[in-house]
mmCIF file of C-alpha atoms in Angstrom:
data_model
loop_
_atom_site.group_PDB
_atom_site.id
_atom_site.type_symbol
_atom_site.label_atom_id
_atom_site.label_comp_id
_atom_site.label_asym_id
_atom_site.label_seq_id
_atom_site.Cartn_x
_atom_site.Cartn_y
_atom_site.Cartn_z
ATOM 1 C CA UNK G 1 -15.977 -25.012 3.006
ATOM 2 C CA UNK G 2 -19.684 -24.472 2.005
ATOM 3 C CA UNK G 3 -20.561 -26.084 -1.335
ATOM 4 C CA UNK G 4 -22.344 -22.787 -1.935
ATOM 5 C CA UNK G 5 -19.350 -20.600 -1.319
ATOM 6 C CA UNK G 6 -18.533 -18.146 -4.051
ATOM 7 C CA UNK G 7 -15.214 -17.547 -5.654
ATOM 8 C CA UNK G 8 -13.930 -13.884 -6.194
ATOM 9 C CA UNK G 9 -10.998 -12.646 -8.173
ATOM 10 C CA UNK G 10 -9.338 -9.888 -6.123
ATOM 11 C CA UNK G 11 -6.990 -7.142 -7.123
ATOM 12 C CA UNK G 12 -5.160 -5.355 -4.344
ATOM 13 C CA UNK G 13 -3.722 -1.932 -5.151
ATOM 14 C CA UNK G 14 -1.177 -0.222 -2.909
ATOM 15 C CA UNK G 15 2.289 -0.467 -1.241
ATOM 16 C CA UNK G 16 4.211 -0.331 1.898
ATOM 17 C CA UNK G 17 3.421 -2.312 4.923
ATOM 18 C CA UNK G 18 -0.253 -1.872 4.666
ATOM 19 C CA UNK G 19 -0.351 -3.763 1.463
ATOM 20 C CA UNK G 20 1.641 -6.352 3.076
ATOM 21 C CA UNK G 21 -0.755 -6.803 6.126
ATOM 22 C CA UNK G 22 -3.699 -7.053 3.639
ATOM 23 C CA UNK G 23 -1.944 -9.901 1.443
ATOM 24 C CA UNK G 24 -0.934 -11.923 4.485
ATOM 25 C CA UNK G 25 -4.538 -12.127 5.552
ATOM 26 C CA UNK G 26 -6.191 -12.551 2.061
ATOM 27 C CA UNK G 27 -3.860 -15.412 0.967
ATOM 28 C CA UNK G 28 -5.504 -17.672 3.545
ATOM 29 C CA UNK G 29 -8.644 -17.495 1.433
ATOM 30 C CA UNK G 30 -7.105 -18.633 -1.810
ATOM 31 C CA UNK G 31 -8.696 -21.506 -3.316
ATOM 32 C CA UNK G 32 -11.547 -23.819 -2.234
ATOM 33 C CA UNK G 33 -9.490 -25.563 0.185
ATOM 34 C CA UNK G 34 -8.269 -22.288 1.887
ATOM 35 C CA UNK G 35 -7.422 -22.669 5.707
ATOM 36 C CA UNK G 36 -10.491 -20.287 6.419
ATOM 37 C CA UNK G 37 -14.019 -21.164 6.067
ATOM 38 C CA UNK G 38 -17.063 -18.974 5.045
ATOM 39 C CA UNK G 39 -19.310 -18.093 2.288
ATOM 40 C CA UNK G 40 -16.562 -16.642 0.073
ATOM 41 C CA UNK G 41 -13.280 -17.691 -1.152
ATOM 42 C CA UNK G 42 -10.915 -16.226 -3.591
ATOM 43 C CA UNK G 43 -10.255 -17.713 -6.981
ATOM 44 C CA UNK G 44 -7.297 -15.358 -7.484
ATOM 45 C CA UNK G 45 -5.454 -12.600 -5.954
ATOM 46 C CA UNK G 46 -3.249 -9.999 -7.789
ATOM 47 C CA UNK G 47 -1.112 -7.463 -6.128
ATOM 48 C CA UNK G 48 -0.704 -4.269 -7.877
ATOM 49 C CA UNK G 49 2.326 -2.535 -6.632
ATOM 50 C CA UNK G 50 3.632 1.162 -6.677
ATOM 51 C CA UNK G 51 7.083 1.556 -7.885
ATOM 52 C CA UNK G 52 7.622 5.142 -6.589
ATOM 53 C CA UNK G 53 9.444 4.650 -3.220
ATOM 54 C CA UNK G 54 12.900 5.462 -3.948
ATOM 55 C CA UNK G 55 13.998 6.194 -0.236
ATOM 56 C CA UNK G 56 16.537 4.671 1.955
ATOM 57 C CA UNK G 57 19.149 2.210 0.999
ATOM 58 C CA UNK G 58 16.718 1.211 -1.795
ATOM 59 C CA UNK G 59 17.341 4.378 -3.387
ATOM 60 C CA UNK G 60 21.167 3.778 -3.655
ATOM 61 C CA UNK G 61 20.493 0.442 -5.512
ATOM 62 C CA UNK G 62 18.142 2.233 -7.961
ATOM 63 C CA UNK G 63 20.915 5.030 -8.518
ATOM 64 C CA UNK G 64 23.777 2.365 -8.674
ATOM 65 C CA UNK G 65 22.126 -0.177 -10.755
ATOM 66 C CA UNK G 66 19.338 1.598 -12.728
ATOM 67 C CA UNK G 67 16.731 -0.643 -11.389
ATOM 68 C CA UNK G 68 13.176 -0.020 -10.514
ATOM 69 C CA UNK G 69 12.244 0.581 -6.814
ATOM 70 C CA UNK G 70 12.443 -2.897 -5.267
ATOM 71 C CA UNK G 71 11.140 -2.213 -1.914
ATOM 72 C CA UNK G 72 7.330 -2.443 -2.074
ATOM 73 C CA UNK G 73 7.682 -5.497 -4.385
ATOM 74 C CA UNK G 74 9.790 -7.319 -1.837
ATOM 75 C CA UNK G 75 7.200 -6.619 0.782
ATOM 76 C CA UNK G 76 4.522 -8.338 -1.344
ATOM 77 C CA UNK G 77 6.932 -11.446 -2.092
ATOM 78 C CA UNK G 78 7.335 -11.810 1.451
ATOM 79 C CA UNK G 79 3.709 -11.563 2.337
ATOM 80 C CA UNK G 80 2.579 -14.000 -0.279
ATOM 81 C CA UNK G 81 5.421 -16.573 0.145
ATOM 82 C CA UNK G 82 4.390 -19.975 1.165
ATOM 83 C CA UNK G 83 7.117 -19.819 4.044
ATOM 84 C CA UNK G 84 6.113 -16.428 4.929
ATOM 85 C CA UNK G 85 7.378 -16.161 8.720
ATOM 86 C CA UNK G 86 10.820 -17.345 7.559
ATOM 87 C CA UNK G 87 10.965 -15.183 4.181
ATOM 88 C CA UNK G 88 9.480 -12.166 5.842
ATOM 89 C CA UNK G 89 12.198 -12.166 8.511
ATOM 90 C CA UNK G 90 14.817 -12.768 5.910
ATOM 91 C CA UNK G 91 13.454 -10.277 3.467
ATOM 92 C CA UNK G 92 13.332 -7.614 6.180
ATOM 93 C CA UNK G 93 16.820 -8.493 7.606
ATOM 94 C CA UNK G 94 19.119 -5.512 7.440
ATOM 95 C CA UNK G 95 22.745 -6.147 7.271
ATOM 96 C CA UNK G 96 24.591 -4.187 10.182
ATOM 97 C CA UNK G 97 27.914 -2.592 10.178
ATOM 98 C CA UNK G 98 29.698 0.517 8.632
ATOM 99 C CA UNK G 99 30.500 -0.936 5.269
ATOM 100 C CA UNK G 100 28.968 -0.380 1.974
ATOM 101 C CA UNK G 101 26.316 -3.112 2.860
ATOM 102 C CA UNK G 102 25.316 -1.773 6.051
ATOM 103 C CA UNK G 103 21.610 -0.839 6.240
ATOM 104 C CA UNK G 104 20.680 -2.699 3.149
ATOM 105 C CA UNK G 105 17.982 -5.277 3.353
ATOM 106 C CA UNK G 106 18.378 -8.798 2.041
ATOM 107 C CA UNK G 107 15.139 -8.655 0.113
ATOM 108 C CA UNK G 108 16.332 -5.734 -2.009
ATOM 109 C CA UNK G 109 19.641 -7.332 -2.707
ATOM 110 C CA UNK G 110 18.043 -10.583 -3.625
ATOM 111 C CA UNK G 111 15.931 -8.695 -6.035
ATOM 112 C CA UNK G 112 18.574 -6.687 -7.479
ATOM 113 C CA UNK G 113 20.618 -9.926 -8.299
ATOM 114 C CA UNK G 114 17.579 -11.426 -9.958
ATOM 115 C CA UNK G 115 17.106 -8.345 -12.145
ATOM 116 C CA UNK G 116 20.736 -8.504 -13.019
ATOM 117 C CA UNK G 117 20.561 -12.181 -13.698
ATOM 118 C CA UNK G 118 17.741 -11.408 -15.949
ATOM 119 C CA UNK G 119 19.532 -8.636 -17.754
ATOM 120 C CA UNK G 120 17.346 -5.828 -16.291
ATOM 121 C CA UNK G 121 14.046 -7.508 -16.952
ATOM 122 C CA UNK G 122 12.140 -6.600 -13.901
ATOM 123 C CA UNK G 123 8.803 -8.620 -14.543
ATOM 124 C CA UNK G 124 10.953 -11.700 -15.170
ATOM 125 C CA UNK G 125 12.934 -11.310 -11.911
ATOM 126 C CA UNK G 126 9.522 -10.853 -10.226
ATOM 127 C CA UNK G 127 8.470 -14.197 -11.725
ATOM 128 C CA UNK G 128 11.472 -16.029 -10.912
ATOM 129 C CA UNK G 129 11.292 -14.755 -7.285
ATOM 130 C CA UNK G 130 7.542 -15.707 -7.001
ATOM 131 C CA UNK G 131 8.554 -19.255 -8.218
ATOM 132 C CA UNK G 132 11.513 -19.557 -5.858
ATOM 133 C CA UNK G 133 9.489 -18.412 -2.796
ATOM 134 C CA UNK G 134 6.271 -20.344 -3.783
ATOM 135 C CA UNK G 135 4.293 -17.310 -3.788
ATOM 136 C CA UNK G 136 0.595 -17.642 -3.603
ATOM 137 C CA UNK G 137 -0.914 -15.062 -6.008
ATOM 138 C CA UNK G 138 0.452 -12.737 -8.721
ATOM 139 C CA UNK G 139 2.647 -9.682 -8.054
ATOM 140 C CA UNK G 140 2.723 -6.827 -10.581
ATOM 141 C CA UNK G 141 4.092 -3.425 -10.620
ATOM 142 C CA UNK G 142 1.696 -0.745 -11.909
ATOM 143 C CA UNK G 143 4.351 0.519 -14.283
ATOM 144 C CA UNK G 144 7.715 -0.390 -15.445
ATOM 145 C CA UNK G 145 8.513 3.141 -16.414
ATOM 146 C CA UNK G 146 11.343 4.694 -14.508
ATOM 147 C CA UNK G 147 9.415 7.621 -12.495
ATOM 148 C CA UNK G 148 10.000 9.633 -9.600
ATOM 149 C CA UNK G 149 7.221 10.829 -7.359
ATOM 150 C CA UNK G 150 7.025 14.727 -7.071
ATOM 151 C CA UNK G 151 4.897 16.897 -4.784
ATOM 152 C CA UNK G 152 3.858 20.455 -5.277
ATOM 153 C CA UNK G 153 3.178 22.093 -1.939
ATOM 154 C CA UNK G 154 0.698 24.924 -1.087
ATOM 155 C CA UNK G 155 3.484 27.550 -0.934
ATOM 156 C CA UNK G 156 4.636 26.466 -4.564
ATOM 157 C CA UNK G 157 7.667 24.485 -3.538
ATOM 158 C CA UNK G 158 8.174 21.217 -5.527
ATOM 159 C CA UNK G 159 9.662 18.275 -3.783
ATOM 160 C CA UNK G 160 11.286 15.339 -5.696
ATOM 161 C CA UNK G 161 11.301 11.754 -4.406
ATOM 162 C CA UNK G 162 9.699 10.065 -1.493
ATOM 163 C CA UNK G 163 12.239 10.801 1.100
ATOM 164 C CA UNK G 164 11.583 14.650 0.691
ATOM 165 C CA UNK G 165 7.821 14.144 0.679
ATOM 166 C CA UNK G 166 7.805 12.103 3.792
ATOM 167 C CA UNK G 167 9.604 14.727 5.503
ATOM 168 C CA UNK G 168 7.131 16.301 8.060
ATOM 169 C CA UNK G 169 8.825 19.706 8.109
ATOM 170 C CA UNK G 170 7.162 21.222 4.969
ATOM 171 C CA UNK G 171 3.890 23.177 3.830
ATOM 172 C CA UNK G 172 0.759 21.072 3.135
ATOM 173 C CA UNK G 173 0.709 19.298 -0.247
ATOM 174 C CA UNK G 174 -1.308 20.585 -3.067
ATOM 175 C CA UNK G 175 -0.866 17.786 -5.376
ATOM 176 C CA UNK G 176 1.469 15.041 -6.479
ATOM 177 C CA UNK G 177 2.570 13.878 -9.973
ATOM 178 C CA UNK G 178 5.040 11.601 -11.511
ATOM 179 C CA UNK G 179 8.220 13.127 -13.515
ATOM 180 C CA UNK G 180 10.778 11.041 -15.296
ATOM 181 C CA UNK G 181 13.457 9.661 -13.002
ATOM 182 C CA UNK G 182 16.229 11.022 -15.302
ATOM 183 C CA UNK G 183 15.030 14.547 -14.160
ATOM 184 C CA UNK G 184 16.130 13.855 -10.508
ATOM 185 C CA UNK G 185 18.932 16.402 -9.589
ATOM 186 C CA UNK G 186 17.933 18.736 -12.350
ATOM 187 C CA UNK G 187 17.804 22.351 -11.451
ATOM 188 C CA UNK G 188 14.823 22.876 -13.740
ATOM 189 C CA UNK G 189 11.149 22.342 -12.631
ATOM 190 C CA UNK G 190 10.252 18.591 -13.182
ATOM 191 C CA UNK G 191 7.799 18.042 -15.996
ATOM 192 C CA UNK G 192 4.810 15.959 -15.235
ATOM 193 C CA UNK G 193 4.865 12.533 -16.982
ATOM 194 C CA UNK G 194 2.144 10.149 -17.853
ATOM 195 C CA UNK G 195 3.660 6.866 -16.936
ATOM 196 C CA UNK G 196 2.478 3.750 -18.966
ATOM 197 C CA UNK G 197 0.099 1.026 -17.202
ATOM 198 C CA UNK G 198 1.425 -2.446 -17.310
ATOM 199 C CA UNK G 199 -0.871 -4.471 -19.704
ATOM 200 C CA UNK G 200 -1.222 -7.460 -17.134
ATOM 201 C CA UNK G 201 -2.021 -5.171 -14.315
ATOM 202 C CA UNK G 202 -4.968 -3.567 -16.601
ATOM 203 C CA UNK G 203 -6.056 -7.103 -17.569
ATOM 204 C CA UNK G 204 -6.255 -8.114 -13.792
ATOM 205 C CA UNK G 205 -8.355 -5.062 -12.797
ATOM 206 C CA UNK G 206 -10.617 -5.618 -16.009
ATOM 207 C CA UNK G 207 -11.275 -9.421 -14.857
ATOM 208 C CA UNK G 208 -11.672 -8.725 -11.180
ATOM 209 C CA UNK G 209 -14.632 -8.957 -8.911
ATOM 210 C CA UNK G 210 -13.374 -6.658 -6.185
ATOM 211 C CA UNK G 211 -10.660 -4.192 -6.032
ATOM 212 C CA UNK G 212 -9.088 -3.324 -2.636
ATOM 213 C CA UNK G 213 -7.193 0.007 -2.585
ATOM 214 C CA UNK G 214 -4.806 0.491 0.323
ATOM 215 C CA UNK G 215 -4.109 0.564 3.123
ATOM 216 C CA UNK G 216 -1.187 2.546 2.988
ATOM 217 C CA UNK G 217 0.212 6.101 3.110
ATOM 218 C CA UNK G 218 -2.302 8.133 0.860
ATOM 219 C CA UNK G 219 0.216 10.149 -1.049
ATOM 220 C CA UNK G 220 3.077 7.727 -1.286
ATOM 221 C CA UNK G 221 1.552 4.293 -1.367
ATOM 222 C CA UNK G 222 -1.991 4.611 -2.585
ATOM 223 C CA UNK G 223 -2.310 7.552 -5.084
ATOM 224 C CA UNK G 224 1.059 6.841 -6.957
ATOM 225 C CA UNK G 225 -0.742 3.717 -8.397
ATOM 226 C CA UNK G 226 -3.661 6.003 -9.460
ATOM 227 C CA UNK G 227 -1.296 8.464 -11.259
ATOM 228 C CA UNK G 228 -0.768 5.796 -13.640
ATOM 229 C CA UNK G 229 -3.680 6.586 -15.876
ATOM 230 C CA UNK G 230 -4.048 3.390 -17.346
ATOM 231 C CA UNK G 231 -4.613 1.740 -13.801
ATOM 232 C CA UNK G 232 -6.999 4.475 -12.775
ATOM 233 C CA UNK G 233 -9.064 4.313 -15.990
ATOM 234 C CA UNK G 234 -9.152 0.509 -15.753
ATOM 235 C CA UNK G 235 -10.521 0.720 -12.170
ATOM 236 C CA UNK G 236 -13.026 3.298 -13.134
ATOM 237 C CA UNK G 237 -14.287 1.122 -16.065
ATOM 238 C CA UNK G 238 -14.251 -1.947 -14.082
ATOM 239 C CA UNK G 239 -17.832 -3.466 -12.697
ATOM 240 C CA UNK G 240 -15.926 -4.862 -9.752
ATOM 241 C CA UNK G 241 -16.617 -3.517 -6.200
ATOM 242 C CA UNK G 242 -14.181 -0.811 -5.214
ATOM 243 C CA UNK G 243 -12.956 -0.799 -1.423
ATOM 244 C CA UNK G 244 -10.705 1.803 0.107
ATOM 245 C CA UNK G 245 -9.002 0.429 3.210
ATOM 246 C CA UNK G 246 -8.103 3.642 5.186
ATOM 247 C CA UNK G 247 -4.714 4.066 6.759
ATOM 248 C CA UNK G 248 -4.855 3.889 10.669
ATOM 249 C CA UNK G 249 -2.777 6.944 10.987
ATOM 250 C CA UNK G 250 -2.626 10.609 9.525
ATOM 251 C CA UNK G 251 0.972 11.124 8.568
ATOM 252 C CA UNK G 252 2.570 14.504 9.377
ATOM 253 C CA UNK G 253 3.192 16.779 6.497
ATOM 254 C CA UNK G 254 1.067 14.582 4.129
ATOM 255 C CA UNK G 255 -2.448 13.904 5.626
ATOM 256 C CA UNK G 256 -2.256 15.832 8.871
ATOM 257 C CA UNK G 257 -5.475 17.024 9.901
ATOM 258 C CA UNK G 258 -7.287 14.915 7.308
ATOM 259 C CA UNK G 259 -10.786 13.559 8.064
ATOM 260 C CA UNK G 260 -12.092 10.383 6.523
ATOM 261 C CA UNK G 261 -13.902 12.515 4.138
ATOM 262 C CA UNK G 262 -10.765 13.897 3.018
ATOM 263 C CA UNK G 263 -9.262 10.623 2.342
ATOM 264 C CA UNK G 264 -12.271 9.519 0.120
ATOM 265 C CA UNK G 265 -12.252 12.692 -1.684
ATOM 266 C CA UNK G 266 -8.479 12.618 -2.596
ATOM 267 C CA UNK G 267 -9.026 8.997 -3.931
ATOM 268 C CA UNK G 268 -11.994 10.040 -6.170
ATOM 269 C CA UNK G 269 -9.989 13.183 -7.292
ATOM 270 C CA UNK G 270 -6.916 11.186 -8.372
ATOM 271 C CA UNK G 271 -8.494 7.916 -9.426
ATOM 272 C CA UNK G 272 -11.758 9.537 -11.243
ATOM 273 C CA UNK G 273 -14.034 6.893 -9.504
ATOM 274 C CA UNK G 274 -16.458 6.325 -6.844
ATOM 275 C CA UNK G 275 -15.785 3.911 -3.955
ATOM 276 C CA UNK G 276 -18.506 1.284 -2.821
ATOM 277 C CA UNK G 277 -17.002 0.667 0.603
ATOM 278 C CA UNK G 278 -14.667 2.403 2.789
ATOM 279 C CA UNK G 279 -13.169 0.225 5.539
ATOM 280 C CA UNK G 280 -11.742 2.073 8.748
ATOM 281 C CA UNK G 281 -10.298 1.324 11.989
ATOM 282 C CA UNK G 282 -12.285 2.090 15.047
ATOM 283 C CA UNK G 283 -9.910 0.602 17.671
ATOM 284 C CA UNK G 284 -8.291 3.282 20.031
ATOM 285 C CA UNK G 285 -4.657 3.179 20.090
ATOM 286 C CA UNK G 286 -2.931 2.892 23.543
ATOM 287 C CA UNK G 287 -1.736 6.287 24.653
ATOM 288 C CA UNK G 288 1.683 4.998 25.561
ATOM 289 C CA UNK G 289 2.073 4.146 21.895
ATOM 290 C CA UNK G 290 0.328 7.213 20.502
ATOM 291 C CA UNK G 291 2.871 9.368 22.359
ATOM 292 C CA UNK G 292 5.691 7.981 19.862
ATOM 293 C CA UNK G 293 3.481 8.665 17.122
ATOM 294 C CA UNK G 294 2.505 12.233 18.137
ATOM 295 C CA UNK G 295 5.985 13.218 18.750
ATOM 296 C CA UNK G 296 6.678 12.691 15.011
ATOM 297 C CA UNK G 297 3.442 14.636 14.222
ATOM 298 C CA UNK G 298 1.188 11.757 13.489
ATOM 299 C CA UNK G 299 -2.506 11.256 14.737
ATOM 300 C CA UNK G 300 -4.888 8.325 14.778
ATOM 301 C CA UNK G 301 -7.461 8.339 11.933
ATOM 302 C CA UNK G 302 -10.944 7.543 13.055
ATOM 303 C CA UNK G 303 -14.567 7.901 11.500
ATOM 304 C CA UNK G 304 -15.870 10.954 13.175
ATOM 305 C CA UNK G 305 -19.284 11.718 12.051
ATOM 306 C CA UNK G 306 -18.940 15.327 13.199
ATOM 307 C CA UNK G 307 -15.917 15.840 10.721
ATOM 308 C CA UNK G 308 -17.230 13.757 7.951
ATOM 309 C CA UNK G 309 -19.737 14.877 5.217
ATOM 310 C CA UNK G 310 -22.434 12.113 5.853
ATOM 311 C CA UNK G 311 -24.714 11.701 2.830
ATOM 312 C CA UNK G 312 -27.286 9.739 4.474
ATOM 313 C CA UNK G 313 -27.958 7.082 7.409
ATOM 314 C CA UNK G 314 -29.834 4.106 6.316
ATOM 315 C CA UNK G 315 -31.590 2.767 9.453
ATOM 316 C CA UNK G 316 -33.192 -0.670 10.071
ATOM 317 C CA UNK G 317 -36.125 -1.806 12.267
ATOM 318 C CA UNK G 318 -33.444 -4.011 14.416
ATOM 319 C CA UNK G 319 -31.631 -0.978 15.294
ATOM 320 C CA UNK G 320 -28.738 -1.478 12.941
ATOM 321 C CA UNK G 321 -27.643 1.259 10.475
ATOM 322 C CA UNK G 322 -25.543 2.093 7.513
ATOM 323 C CA UNK G 323 -23.624 5.514 7.243
ATOM 324 C CA UNK G 324 -22.879 6.836 3.816
ATOM 325 C CA UNK G 325 -20.179 9.384 3.389
ATOM 326 C CA UNK G 326 -19.656 10.947 -0.026
ATOM 327 C CA UNK G 327 -22.079 8.248 -1.241
ATOM 328 C CA UNK G 328 -19.901 5.545 0.060
ATOM 329 C CA UNK G 329 -20.585 2.675 2.665
ATOM 330 C CA UNK G 330 -18.661 3.270 5.754
ATOM 331 C CA UNK G 331 -17.677 -0.190 7.424
ATOM 332 C CA UNK G 332 -15.832 0.212 10.829
ATOM 333 C CA UNK G 333 -13.751 -2.721 12.536
ATOM 334 C CA UNK G 334 -11.262 -3.185 15.059
ATOM 335 C CA UNK G 335 -8.223 -3.353 12.632
ATOM 336 C CA UNK G 336 -5.300 -1.989 14.587
ATOM 337 C CA UNK G 337 -2.538 -4.352 15.976
ATOM 338 C CA UNK G 338 0.539 -3.735 18.039
ATOM 339 C CA UNK G 339 3.646 -5.126 16.335
ATOM 340 C CA UNK G 340 7.243 -5.168 17.063
ATOM 341 C CA UNK G 341 9.537 -4.285 14.158
ATOM 342 C CA UNK G 342 13.077 -3.536 13.703
ATOM 343 C CA UNK G 343 14.287 0.001 12.558
ATOM 344 C CA UNK G 344 17.779 1.295 11.637
ATOM 345 C CA UNK G 345 19.442 3.998 13.611
ATOM 346 C CA UNK G 346 22.996 5.513 13.308
ATOM 347 C CA UNK G 347 25.328 5.004 16.397
ATOM 348 C CA UNK G 348 28.884 6.563 15.898
ATOM 349 C CA UNK G 349 28.684 6.396 12.090
ATOM 350 C CA UNK G 350 27.480 2.753 12.203
ATOM 351 C CA UNK G 351 23.900 1.693 11.256
ATOM 352 C CA UNK G 352 22.339 -0.705 14.188
ATOM 353 C CA UNK G 353 18.988 -2.305 14.437
ATOM 354 C CA UNK G 354 16.771 -1.400 17.104
ATOM 355 C CA UNK G 355 13.360 -2.764 17.930
ATOM 356 C CA UNK G 356 10.142 -0.775 18.355
ATOM 357 C CA UNK G 357 6.402 -1.309 18.729
ATOM 358 C CA UNK G 358 4.408 0.064 16.023
ATOM 359 C CA UNK G 359 0.740 -0.092 14.934
ATOM 360 C CA UNK G 360 -0.215 -2.077 11.735
ATOM 361 C CA UNK G 361 -3.472 -3.632 10.235
ATOM 362 C CA UNK G 362 -4.206 -7.162 11.784
ATOM 363 C CA UNK G 363 -4.099 -9.231 8.549
ATOM 364 C CA UNK G 364 -6.559 -11.621 9.813
ATOM 365 C CA UNK G 365 -9.246 -9.285 10.743
ATOM 366 C CA UNK G 366 -8.718 -7.259 7.978
ATOM 367 C CA UNK G 367 -9.198 -10.264 5.617
ATOM 368 C CA UNK G 368 -12.018 -11.632 7.573
ATOM 369 C CA UNK G 369 -13.924 -8.385 7.453
ATOM 370 C CA UNK G 370 -13.087 -7.951 3.742
ATOM 371 C CA UNK G 371 -14.455 -11.465 2.913
ATOM 372 C CA UNK G 372 -17.759 -10.472 4.683
ATOM 373 C CA UNK G 373 -17.821 -7.483 2.304
ATOM 374 C CA UNK G 374 -17.307 -9.921 -0.793
ATOM 375 C CA UNK G 375 -19.752 -12.318 0.355
ATOM 376 C CA UNK G 376 -22.439 -9.493 0.647
ATOM 377 C CA UNK G 377 -21.839 -8.143 -3.086
#
């Protein structure tokens, strides 16, 4: 690494598989002796994770043991583990069969056991898991309040919980908000709740040089972190560069028909801050794969100048140019990658694992592009 290389304190804010891809790439730049070389390296990497995902088998663990949602924390642990390949496979492993444990992921069960071992102390369980797995970086939940994500639709309907919100068959989303988890199942309309931010998360944001928001589902992985007012306020007050990594796909029932401008405006609306950069994929997805996504109502999100509110275009004498949308610099790169993943489906009452090809952010290209942006700061 160049002796002139600059070190950056980076905070990643998000959830889901998008955050996992980001962390897998960025961890290679940790420390001056990182495996990648260039004009920048990471002094520190902190993952601030949503705890709003209460779907699937993880939701059953939440209800039965009264714990915070483990799924997105599990993903960050696997991504930042020193033995990433093995731990990732192990943590994603879903037990098959028709019994009580059928469909549960080993990673969620592992975290649940650590939480019980630590008498319900979620943060201590994360720290213990990080030590056991030799995690590179720090993983923090945005809040440790027991909340449930709610969505008010344009037709006035209120949905409670991520499983209902991710169902494509509903009216467009008007707004999302938190309510106390204890309100789940109540017949009365859920009351909005201001979740308290974790102090360690606020400190990490305040001391950072760059904050990367996303990638991930806009309403279910990204915005839930911004609903924690202490988090969004800390980001707004921070002098760090703020970078949004847009999702590769628009999601049916959530961001259906959204332009890149729409994504940017929603981040600014819920976060209360302006973005310095937006990183968006420009690689076209093969039609053979897109057909599967389109059958579910999803579409590819690309930067389309005709559908975005371009603030200005800065042109240089060598022919290069910088496009600004909503006052934000747009950076395009070939970020999409085909990945084979396992999925659960029910066959004759039994949950079985099947493999399918999905589109994810390429961890290495995503990290390389972000490091180039950091170096230019």
